[in-house]
Coordinates of C-alpha atoms in Angstrom, one line a residue:
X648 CA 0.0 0.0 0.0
X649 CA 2.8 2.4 1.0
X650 CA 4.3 1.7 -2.3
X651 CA 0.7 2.6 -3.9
X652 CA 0.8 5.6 -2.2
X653 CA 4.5 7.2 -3.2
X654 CA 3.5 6.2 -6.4
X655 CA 0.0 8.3 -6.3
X656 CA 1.5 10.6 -4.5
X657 CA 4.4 11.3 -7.1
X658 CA 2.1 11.3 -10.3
X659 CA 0.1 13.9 -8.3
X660 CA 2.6 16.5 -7.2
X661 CA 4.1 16.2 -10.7
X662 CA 1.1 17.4 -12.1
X663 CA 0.7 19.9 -10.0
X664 CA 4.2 21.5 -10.2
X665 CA 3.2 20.9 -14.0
X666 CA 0.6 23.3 -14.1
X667 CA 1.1 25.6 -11.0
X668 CA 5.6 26.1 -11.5
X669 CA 5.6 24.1 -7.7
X670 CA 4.4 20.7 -5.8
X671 CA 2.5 20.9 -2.6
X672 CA 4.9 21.4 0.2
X673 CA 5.1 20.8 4.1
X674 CA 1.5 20.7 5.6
X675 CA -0.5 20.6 2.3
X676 CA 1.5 17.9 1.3
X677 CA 1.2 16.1 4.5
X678 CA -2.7 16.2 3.7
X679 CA -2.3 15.0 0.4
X680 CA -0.5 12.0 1.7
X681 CA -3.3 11.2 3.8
X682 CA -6.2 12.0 1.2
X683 CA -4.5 9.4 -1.4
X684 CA -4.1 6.9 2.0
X685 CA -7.7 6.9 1.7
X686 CA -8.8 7.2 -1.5
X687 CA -6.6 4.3 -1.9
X688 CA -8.1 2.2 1.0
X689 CA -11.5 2.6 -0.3
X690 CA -10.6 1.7 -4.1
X691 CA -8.8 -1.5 -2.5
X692 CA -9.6 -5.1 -4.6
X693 CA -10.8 -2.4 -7.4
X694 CA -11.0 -4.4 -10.9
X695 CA -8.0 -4.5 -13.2
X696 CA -7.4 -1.3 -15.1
X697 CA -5.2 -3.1 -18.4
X698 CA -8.8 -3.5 -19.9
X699 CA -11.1 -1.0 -21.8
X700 CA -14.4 -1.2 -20.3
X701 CA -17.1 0.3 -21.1
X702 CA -18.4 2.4 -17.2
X703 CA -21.3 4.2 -16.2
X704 CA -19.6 7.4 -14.7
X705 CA -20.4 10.8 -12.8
X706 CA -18.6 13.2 -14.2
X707 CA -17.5 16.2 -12.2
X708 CA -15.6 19.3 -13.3
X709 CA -14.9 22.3 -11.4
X710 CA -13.3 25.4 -12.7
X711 CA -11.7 27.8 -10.1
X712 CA -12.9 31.2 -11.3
X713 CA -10.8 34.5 -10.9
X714 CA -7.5 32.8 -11.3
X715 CA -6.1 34.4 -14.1
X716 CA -6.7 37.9 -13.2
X717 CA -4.9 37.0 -9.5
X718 CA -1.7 35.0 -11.4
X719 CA -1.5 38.9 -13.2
X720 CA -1.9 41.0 -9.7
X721 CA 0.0 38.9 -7.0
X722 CA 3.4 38.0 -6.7
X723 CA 3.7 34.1 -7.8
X724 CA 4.2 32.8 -4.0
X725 CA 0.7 33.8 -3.4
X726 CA -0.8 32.5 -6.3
X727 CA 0.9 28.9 -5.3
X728 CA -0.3 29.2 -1.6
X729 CA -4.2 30.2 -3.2
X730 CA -3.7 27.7 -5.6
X731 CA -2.5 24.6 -3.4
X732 CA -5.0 25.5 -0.8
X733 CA -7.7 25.0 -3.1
X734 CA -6.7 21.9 -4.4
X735 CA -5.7 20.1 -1.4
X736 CA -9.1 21.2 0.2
X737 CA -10.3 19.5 -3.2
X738 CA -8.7 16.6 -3.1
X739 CA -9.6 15.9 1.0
X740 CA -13.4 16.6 -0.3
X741 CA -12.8 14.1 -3.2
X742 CA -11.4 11.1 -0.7
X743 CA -14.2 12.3 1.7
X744 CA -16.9 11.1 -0.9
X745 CA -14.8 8.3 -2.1
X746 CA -14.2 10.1 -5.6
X747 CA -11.1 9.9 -7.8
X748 CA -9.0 12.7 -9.1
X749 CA -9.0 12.0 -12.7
X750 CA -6.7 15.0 -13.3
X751 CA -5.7 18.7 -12.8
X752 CA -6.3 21.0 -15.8
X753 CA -4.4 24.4 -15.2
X754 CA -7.1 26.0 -12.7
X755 CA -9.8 22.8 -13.0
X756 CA -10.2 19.9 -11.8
X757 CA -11.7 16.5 -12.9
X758 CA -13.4 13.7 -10.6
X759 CA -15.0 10.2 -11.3
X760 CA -17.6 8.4 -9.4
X761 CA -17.8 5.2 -10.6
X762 CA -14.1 4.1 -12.1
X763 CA -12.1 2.2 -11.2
X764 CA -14.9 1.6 -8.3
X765 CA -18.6 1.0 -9.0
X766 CA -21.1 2.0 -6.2
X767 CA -24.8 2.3 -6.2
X768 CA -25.1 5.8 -5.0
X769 CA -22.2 7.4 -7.2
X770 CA -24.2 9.9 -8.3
X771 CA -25.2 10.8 -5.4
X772 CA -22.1 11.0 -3.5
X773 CA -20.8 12.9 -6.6
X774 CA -23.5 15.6 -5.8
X775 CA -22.6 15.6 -2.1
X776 CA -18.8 16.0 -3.2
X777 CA -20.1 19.2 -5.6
X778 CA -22.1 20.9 -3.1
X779 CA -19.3 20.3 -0.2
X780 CA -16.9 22.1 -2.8
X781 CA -18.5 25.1 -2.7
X782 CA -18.9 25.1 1.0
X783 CA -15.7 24.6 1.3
X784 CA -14.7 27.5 -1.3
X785 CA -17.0 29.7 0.4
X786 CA -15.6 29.0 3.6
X787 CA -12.1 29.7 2.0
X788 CA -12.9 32.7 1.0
X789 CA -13.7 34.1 4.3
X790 CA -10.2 33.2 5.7
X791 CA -8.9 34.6 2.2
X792 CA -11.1 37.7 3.1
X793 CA -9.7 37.9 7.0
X794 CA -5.6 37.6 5.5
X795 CA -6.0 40.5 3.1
X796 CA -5.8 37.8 0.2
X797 CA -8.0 37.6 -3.0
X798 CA -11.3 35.3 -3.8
X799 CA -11.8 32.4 -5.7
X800 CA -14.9 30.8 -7.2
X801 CA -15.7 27.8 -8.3
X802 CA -17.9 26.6 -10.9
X803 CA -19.6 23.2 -11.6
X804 CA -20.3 20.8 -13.7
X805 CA -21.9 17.5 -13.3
X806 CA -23.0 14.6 -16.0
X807 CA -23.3 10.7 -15.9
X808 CA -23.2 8.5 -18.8
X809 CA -21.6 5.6 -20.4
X810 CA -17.9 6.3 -21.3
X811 CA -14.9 4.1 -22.0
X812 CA -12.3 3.5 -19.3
X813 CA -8.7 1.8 -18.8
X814 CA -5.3 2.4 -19.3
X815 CA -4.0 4.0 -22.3
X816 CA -0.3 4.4 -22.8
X817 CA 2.9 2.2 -22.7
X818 CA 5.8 1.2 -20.0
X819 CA 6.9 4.6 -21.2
X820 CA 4.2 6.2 -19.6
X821 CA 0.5 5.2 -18.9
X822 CA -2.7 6.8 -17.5
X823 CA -5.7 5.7 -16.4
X824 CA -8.1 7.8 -18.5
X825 CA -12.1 7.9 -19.6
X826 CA -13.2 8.9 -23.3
X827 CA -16.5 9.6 -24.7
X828 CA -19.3 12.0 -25.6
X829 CA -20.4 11.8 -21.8
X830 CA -17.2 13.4 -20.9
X831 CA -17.0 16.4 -23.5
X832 CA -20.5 17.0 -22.1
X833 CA -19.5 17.4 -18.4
X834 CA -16.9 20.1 -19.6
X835 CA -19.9 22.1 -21.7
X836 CA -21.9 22.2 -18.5
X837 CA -19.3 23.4 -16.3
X838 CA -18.5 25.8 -19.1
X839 CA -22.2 27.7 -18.2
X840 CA -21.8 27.6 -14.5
X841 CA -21.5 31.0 -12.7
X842 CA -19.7 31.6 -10.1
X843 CA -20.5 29.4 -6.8
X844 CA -23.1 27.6 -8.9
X845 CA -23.3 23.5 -9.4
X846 CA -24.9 22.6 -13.2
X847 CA -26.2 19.0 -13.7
X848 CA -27.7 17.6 -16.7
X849 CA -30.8 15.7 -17.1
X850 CA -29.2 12.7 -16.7
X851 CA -27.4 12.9 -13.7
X852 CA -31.1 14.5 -12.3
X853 CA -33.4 11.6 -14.0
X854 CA -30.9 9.4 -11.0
X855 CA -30.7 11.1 -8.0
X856 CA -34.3 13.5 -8.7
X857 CA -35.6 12.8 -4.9
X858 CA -32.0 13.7 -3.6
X859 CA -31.9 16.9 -4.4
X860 CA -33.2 20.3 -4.7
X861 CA -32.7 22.2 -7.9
X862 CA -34.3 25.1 -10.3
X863 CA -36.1 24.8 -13.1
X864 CA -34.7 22.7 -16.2
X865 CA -33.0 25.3 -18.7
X866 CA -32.2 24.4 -22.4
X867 CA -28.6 25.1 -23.7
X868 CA -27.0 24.7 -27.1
X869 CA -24.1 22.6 -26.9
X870 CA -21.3 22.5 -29.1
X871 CA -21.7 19.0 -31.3
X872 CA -25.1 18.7 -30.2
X873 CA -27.6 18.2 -32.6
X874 CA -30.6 19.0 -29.7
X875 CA -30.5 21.8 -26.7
X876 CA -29.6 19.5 -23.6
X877 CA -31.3 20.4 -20.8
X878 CA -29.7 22.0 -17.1
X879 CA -30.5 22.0 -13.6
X880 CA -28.7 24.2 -11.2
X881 CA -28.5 22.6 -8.1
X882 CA -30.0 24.5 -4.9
X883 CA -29.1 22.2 -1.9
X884 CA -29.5 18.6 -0.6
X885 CA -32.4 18.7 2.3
X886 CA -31.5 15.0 4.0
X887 CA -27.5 16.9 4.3
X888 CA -29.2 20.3 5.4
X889 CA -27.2 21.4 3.0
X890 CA -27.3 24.6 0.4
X891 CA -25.5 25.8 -2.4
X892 CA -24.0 29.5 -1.5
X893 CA -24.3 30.8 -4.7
X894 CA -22.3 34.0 -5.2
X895 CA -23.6 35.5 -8.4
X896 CA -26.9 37.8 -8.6
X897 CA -26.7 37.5 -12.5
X898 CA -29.4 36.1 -14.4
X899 CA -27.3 34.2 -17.4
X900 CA -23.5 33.5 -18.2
X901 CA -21.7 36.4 -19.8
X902 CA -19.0 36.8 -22.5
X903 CA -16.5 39.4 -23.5
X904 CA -16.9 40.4 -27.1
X905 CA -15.8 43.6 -29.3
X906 CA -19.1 43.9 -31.3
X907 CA -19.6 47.5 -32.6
X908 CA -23.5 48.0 -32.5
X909 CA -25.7 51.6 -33.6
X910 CA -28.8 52.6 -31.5
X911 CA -31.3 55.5 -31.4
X912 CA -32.6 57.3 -28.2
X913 CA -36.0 57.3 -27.2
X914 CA -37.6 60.6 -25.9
X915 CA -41.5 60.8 -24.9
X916 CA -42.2 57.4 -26.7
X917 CA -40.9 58.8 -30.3
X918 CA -37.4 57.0 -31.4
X919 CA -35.4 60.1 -32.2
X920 CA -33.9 59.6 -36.1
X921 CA -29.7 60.1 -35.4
X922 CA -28.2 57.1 -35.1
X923 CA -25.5 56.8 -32.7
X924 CA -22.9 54.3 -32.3
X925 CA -21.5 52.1 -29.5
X926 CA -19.6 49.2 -28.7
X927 CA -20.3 46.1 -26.5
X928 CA -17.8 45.2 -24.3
X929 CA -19.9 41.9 -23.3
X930 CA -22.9 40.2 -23.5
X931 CA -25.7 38.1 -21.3
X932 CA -29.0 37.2 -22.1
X933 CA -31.1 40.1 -20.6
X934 CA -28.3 43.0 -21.2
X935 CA -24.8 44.1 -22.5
X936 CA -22.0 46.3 -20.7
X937 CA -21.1 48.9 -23.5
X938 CA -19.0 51.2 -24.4
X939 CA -21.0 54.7 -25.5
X940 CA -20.1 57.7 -28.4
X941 CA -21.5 59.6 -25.6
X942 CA -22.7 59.8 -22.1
X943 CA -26.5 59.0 -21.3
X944 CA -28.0 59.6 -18.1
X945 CA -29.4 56.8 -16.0
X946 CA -32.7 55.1 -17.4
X947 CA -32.7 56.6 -20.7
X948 CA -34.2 54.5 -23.0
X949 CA -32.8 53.8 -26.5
X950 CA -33.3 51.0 -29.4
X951 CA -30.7 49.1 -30.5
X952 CA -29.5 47.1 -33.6
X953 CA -26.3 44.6 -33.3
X954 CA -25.8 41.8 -36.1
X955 CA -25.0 38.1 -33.8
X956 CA -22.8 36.9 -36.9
X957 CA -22.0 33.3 -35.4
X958 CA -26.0 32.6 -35.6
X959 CA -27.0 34.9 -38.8
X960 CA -29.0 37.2 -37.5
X961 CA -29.0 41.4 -37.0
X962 CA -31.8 42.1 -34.4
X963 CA -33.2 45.0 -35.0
X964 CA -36.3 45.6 -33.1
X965 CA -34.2 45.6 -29.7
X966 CA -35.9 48.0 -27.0
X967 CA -33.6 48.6 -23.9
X968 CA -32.7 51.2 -20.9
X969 CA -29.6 52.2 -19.3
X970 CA -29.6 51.3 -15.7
X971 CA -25.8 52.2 -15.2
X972 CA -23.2 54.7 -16.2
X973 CA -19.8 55.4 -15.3
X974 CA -16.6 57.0 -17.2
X975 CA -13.7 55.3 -17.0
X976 CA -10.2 55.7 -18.9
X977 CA -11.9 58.6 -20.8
X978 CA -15.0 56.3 -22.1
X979 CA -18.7 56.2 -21.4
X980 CA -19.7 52.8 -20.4
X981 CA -23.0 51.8 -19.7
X982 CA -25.1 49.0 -18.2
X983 CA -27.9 48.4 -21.2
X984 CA -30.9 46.0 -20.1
X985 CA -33.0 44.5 -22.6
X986 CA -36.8 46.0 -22.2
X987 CA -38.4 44.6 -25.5
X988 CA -37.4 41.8 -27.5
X989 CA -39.0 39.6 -29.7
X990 CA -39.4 35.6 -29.1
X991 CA -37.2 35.4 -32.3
X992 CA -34.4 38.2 -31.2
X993 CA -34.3 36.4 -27.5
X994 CA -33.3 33.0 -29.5
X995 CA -31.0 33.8 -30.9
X996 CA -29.4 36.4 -28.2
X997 CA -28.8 33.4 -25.8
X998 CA -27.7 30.9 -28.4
X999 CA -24.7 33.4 -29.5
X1000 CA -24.1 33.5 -26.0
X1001 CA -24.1 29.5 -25.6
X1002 CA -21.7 29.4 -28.3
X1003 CA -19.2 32.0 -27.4
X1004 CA -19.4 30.8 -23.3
X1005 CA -18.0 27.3 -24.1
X1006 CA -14.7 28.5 -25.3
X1007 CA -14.4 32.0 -22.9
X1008 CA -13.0 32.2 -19.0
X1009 CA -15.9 34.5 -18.5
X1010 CA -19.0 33.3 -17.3

């Protein structure tokens, strides 16, 4: 076992130093050690991994949001003590649940329920691992608040499915690995997470539906997918008396775009012909921040027209009001929210959105 465990522990901290310039050191090590002891424990007389099989698997991937903006404004010693923190909090959460660590991706990380060890209630203690992250991150945050140091978010994705899983590789190098559409998936969900949220798709609900508590199904266009697939944000597990603590007050993922735009003010209900211009900066579902030709007081109304070129369509008959307005660096920028827009217009605002979210760090 102890063998097992240098092993584990090695293939770890290398990819850590991999992606963060460091391995865990002194304490956080010590409680790495002891997360892989028992993550390794639990996965004991676990089926041989030489063989493809093909696994139903919970999929979870969490993003740690805010990290790229901190790597540019701290000096790189704090970045590695925010960074390891996190993920050896993580990992003791993952072991906790009897998850596996599938792998670190720069600021994400991805877990399996259900490789190389099958249990009934993966999904379930998947879901239990997702909402204890974010407890945990939230109650990071408060001793990140308390030393003067900066937040970090996470965001969530859960799916389960069928993938393929085993050991791909040679004596050269090997890892244990899982491939399939289920997988991609997970990673499209956690793309559309916001910050402190947990996103699960219908599958993973259609499993564990008496387990939890969640919002109302939303549809999504996913990249590759022929259908919109269909979201659940998860609010809290009432038999764990637990609940999500969500940290955003937005209505919809956002993107940064350059997209020039024109619009026309509107004065005593008559849309007044000069035609100014302006320039988002980026885009939600209900609203855009923007960058103005000019400055417009608070609640002025105005119509705008933008052409969404990824879905080939200009909306024109776009009613808004400004319900913020501040100058910075010598520009006018403006908080626009979406008053009046047609069935057709809303369409095909939040699948531009969809598509541009899956491949940006801002959501």
């Amino acid at each position: 076992k102890d063998s097992v465990v240098r092993d584990a522990l090695k293939r770890v901290q290398d990819l850590i130093a991999r992606e963060t310039g460091a391995p865990l050191r002194g304490e956080a090590e010590l409680r790495l050690v002891n997360a892989l002891r028992n993550a390794i424990s639990q996965s004991a007389g676990a089926a041989d991994a030489e063989t493809f099989l093909s696994r139903d698997v919970t999929i979870l991937l969490a993003d740690l949001r805010g990290f790229t903006s901190i790597t540019a404004s701290y000096p790189a010693g704090t970045v590695l003590e925010i960074l390891n923190r996190c993920l050896v909090r993580l990992c003791e959460i993952v072991a906790r649940h009897q998850g596996t660590v599938h792998k670190f991706m720069g600021d994400s990380i991805m877990v399996l329920f259900g490789v190389p060890v099958a249990r009934e209630d993966d999904v379930k203690r998947a879901l239990s691992c997702a909402v204890d992250m974010q407890l945990a991150m939230d109650e990071l945050n408060r001793q990140h608040k308390q030393a003067g140091m900066p937040e970090l978010y996470l965001g969530i994705g859960v799916n389960t499915g069928t993938v393929m899983a085993g050991l791909l590789g040679s004596h050269l190098y090997s890892e244990y690995t899982v491939i399939g559409d289920d997988v991609n998936l997970a990673s499209r969900i956690e793309a559309f997470s916001l910050r402190g949220q947990v996103l699960i798709s219908e599958s993973t609900f259609d499993r564990c539906r008496d387990f939890l508590q969640t919002g109302e199904p939303m549809n999504v266009h996913v990249k590759g997918k022929p259908a919109p697939v269909s979201l659940r944000e998860v609010l809290g597990i009432p038999s764990m008396e637990s609940v999500v603590p969500r940290q955003e007050v937005r209505r919809s993922p956002r993107v940064e775009v350059k997209m020039p735009f024109t619009f026309q003010v509107i004065q005593n209900d008559i849309v007044v012909p000069r035609v100014r211009q302006g320039l988002v900066l980026d885009i939600a579902y209900h609203g855009v921040l923007a960058e103005l030709d000019e400055d417009l007081p608070r609640l002025s109304e105005i119509k705008l027209e933008m052409i969404l070129p990824l879905v080939g369509y200009t909306a024109r008959d776009l009613y808004a009001k400004i319900v913020s307005s501040k100058a910075r660096e010598g520009r006018n920028l403006s908080g626009i929210e979406f008053t009046s827009v047609s069935a057709q217009c809303n369409t095909s605002i939040q699948l531009f959105v969809q598509l541009l979210i899956q491949g940006s760090e801002n959501r």
